[in-house]
CSV table of C-alpha atoms in Angstrom, one decimal:
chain,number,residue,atom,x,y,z
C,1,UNK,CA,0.0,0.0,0.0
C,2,UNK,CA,2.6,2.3,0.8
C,3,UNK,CA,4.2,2.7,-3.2
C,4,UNK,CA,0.3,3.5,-4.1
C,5,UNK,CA,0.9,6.3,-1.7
C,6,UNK,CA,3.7,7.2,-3.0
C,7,UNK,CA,2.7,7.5,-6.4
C,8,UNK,CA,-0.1,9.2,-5.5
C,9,UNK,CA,1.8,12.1,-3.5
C,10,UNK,CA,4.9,12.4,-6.5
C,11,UNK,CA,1.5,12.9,-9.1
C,12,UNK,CA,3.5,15.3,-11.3
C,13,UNK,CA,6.7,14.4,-10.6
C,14,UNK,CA,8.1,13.0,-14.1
C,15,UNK,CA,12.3,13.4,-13.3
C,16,UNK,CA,14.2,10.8,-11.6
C,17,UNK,CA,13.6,7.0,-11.3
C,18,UNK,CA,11.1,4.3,-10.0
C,19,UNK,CA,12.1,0.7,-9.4
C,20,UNK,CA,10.2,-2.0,-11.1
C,21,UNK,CA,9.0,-3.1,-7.4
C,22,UNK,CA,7.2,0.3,-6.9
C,23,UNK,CA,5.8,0.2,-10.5
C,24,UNK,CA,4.1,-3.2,-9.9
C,25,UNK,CA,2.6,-2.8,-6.6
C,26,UNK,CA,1.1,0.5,-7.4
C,27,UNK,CA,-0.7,-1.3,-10.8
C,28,UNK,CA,-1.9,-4.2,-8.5
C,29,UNK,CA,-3.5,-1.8,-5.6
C,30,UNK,CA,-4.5,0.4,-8.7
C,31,UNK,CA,-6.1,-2.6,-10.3
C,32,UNK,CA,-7.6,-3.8,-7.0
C,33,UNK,CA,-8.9,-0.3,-6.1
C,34,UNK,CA,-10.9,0.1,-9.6
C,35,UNK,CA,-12.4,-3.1,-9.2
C,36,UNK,CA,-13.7,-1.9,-5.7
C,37,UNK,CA,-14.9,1.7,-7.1
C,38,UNK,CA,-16.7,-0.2,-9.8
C,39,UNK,CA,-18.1,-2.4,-8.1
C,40,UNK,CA,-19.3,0.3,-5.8
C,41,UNK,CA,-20.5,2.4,-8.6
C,42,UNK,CA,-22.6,-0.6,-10.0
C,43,UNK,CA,-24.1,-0.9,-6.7
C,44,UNK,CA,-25.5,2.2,-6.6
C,45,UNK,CA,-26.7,2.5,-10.2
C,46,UNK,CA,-24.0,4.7,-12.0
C,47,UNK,CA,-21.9,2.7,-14.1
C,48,UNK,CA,-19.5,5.1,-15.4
C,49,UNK,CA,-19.1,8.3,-13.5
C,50,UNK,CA,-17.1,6.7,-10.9
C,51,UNK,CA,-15.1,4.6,-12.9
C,52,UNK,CA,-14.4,8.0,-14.8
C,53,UNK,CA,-13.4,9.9,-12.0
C,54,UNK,CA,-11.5,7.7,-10.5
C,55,UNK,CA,-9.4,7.1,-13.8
C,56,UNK,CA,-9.1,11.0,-14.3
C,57,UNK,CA,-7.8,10.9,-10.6
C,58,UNK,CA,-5.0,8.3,-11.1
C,59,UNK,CA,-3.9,9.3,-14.5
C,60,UNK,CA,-1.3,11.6,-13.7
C,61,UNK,CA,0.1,10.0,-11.0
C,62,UNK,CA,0.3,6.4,-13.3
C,63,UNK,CA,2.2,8.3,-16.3
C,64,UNK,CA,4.6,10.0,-13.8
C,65,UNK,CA,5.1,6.6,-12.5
C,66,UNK,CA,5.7,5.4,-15.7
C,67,UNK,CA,7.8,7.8,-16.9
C,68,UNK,CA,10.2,7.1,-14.0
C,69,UNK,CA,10.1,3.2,-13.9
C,70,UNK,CA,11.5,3.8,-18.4
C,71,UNK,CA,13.9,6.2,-16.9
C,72,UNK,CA,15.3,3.6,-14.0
C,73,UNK,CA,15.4,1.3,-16.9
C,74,UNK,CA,17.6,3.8,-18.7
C,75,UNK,CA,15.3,4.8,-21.5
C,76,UNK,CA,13.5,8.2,-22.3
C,77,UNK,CA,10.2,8.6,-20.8
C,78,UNK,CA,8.9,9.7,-24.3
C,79,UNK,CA,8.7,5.9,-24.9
C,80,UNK,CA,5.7,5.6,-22.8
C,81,UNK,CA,4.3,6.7,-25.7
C,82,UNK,CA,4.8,3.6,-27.5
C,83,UNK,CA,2.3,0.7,-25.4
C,84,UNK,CA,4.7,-2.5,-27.2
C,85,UNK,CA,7.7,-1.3,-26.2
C,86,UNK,CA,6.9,0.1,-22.7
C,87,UNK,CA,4.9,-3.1,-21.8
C,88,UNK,CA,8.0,-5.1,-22.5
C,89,UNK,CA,10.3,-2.3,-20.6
C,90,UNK,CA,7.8,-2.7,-17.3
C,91,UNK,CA,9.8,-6.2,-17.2
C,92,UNK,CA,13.7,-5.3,-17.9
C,93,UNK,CA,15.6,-4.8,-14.3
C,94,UNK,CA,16.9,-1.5,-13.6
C,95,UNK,CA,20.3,-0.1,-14.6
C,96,UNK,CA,22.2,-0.9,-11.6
C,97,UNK,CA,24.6,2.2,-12.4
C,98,UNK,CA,23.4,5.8,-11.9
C,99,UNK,CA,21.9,7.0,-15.1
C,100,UNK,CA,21.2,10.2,-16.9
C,101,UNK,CA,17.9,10.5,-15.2
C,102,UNK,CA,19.3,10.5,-11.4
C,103,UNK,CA,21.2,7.7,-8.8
C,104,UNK,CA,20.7,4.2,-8.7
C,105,UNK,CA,17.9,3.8,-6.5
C,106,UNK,CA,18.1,1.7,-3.3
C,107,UNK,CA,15.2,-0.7,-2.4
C,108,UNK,CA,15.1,-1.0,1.7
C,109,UNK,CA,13.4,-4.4,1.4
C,110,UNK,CA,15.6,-5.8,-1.3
């Protein structure tokens, strides 16, 4: 839960890098928190305003996300652009040397 957070408080922050742990547990709780909102919102009768706010809320913060997780992998964030590429990137390990993009980052529970 605590890389959702994080995501969700670095929103526009598109400079530096994001390991491939943080990038995965923020899709899963992102995933698992849609379900929930749609679930709710078919519950109560309104099938898409939810959903849609709710996407509109974690847009940002996904694409900054994303952004940094190509730029720990040592690639331009421009490539998020491209969905083939940047779905196959989500899986390559992270340069283990500091990069153009900022320092190696450190994970704690590594």
């Amino acid at each position: 839960m605590n890389w959702y957070i994080k995501a969700l408080k670095n929103y526009a922050n598109f400079s530096g890098r994001a390991q491939r742990r943080e990038y995965w547990w923020f899709v899963l709780f992102n995933f698992l928190v849609s379900m929930g909102v749609s679930i709710i919102a078919m519950m109560f009768g309104d099938e898409y305003l939810m959903s849609l706010l709710y996407s509109l809320f974690v847009f940002l913060p996904g694409m900054g996300l994303t952004v940094r997780r190509n730029h720990d992998a040592g690639y331009s964030g421009w490539w998020t652009l491209c969905p083939i590429f940047n779905l196959i990137l989500l899986f390559f390990k992270s340069d283990p040397e500091d990069n153009r993009f900022g320092p190696c980052v450190v994970d704690p529970q590594a």
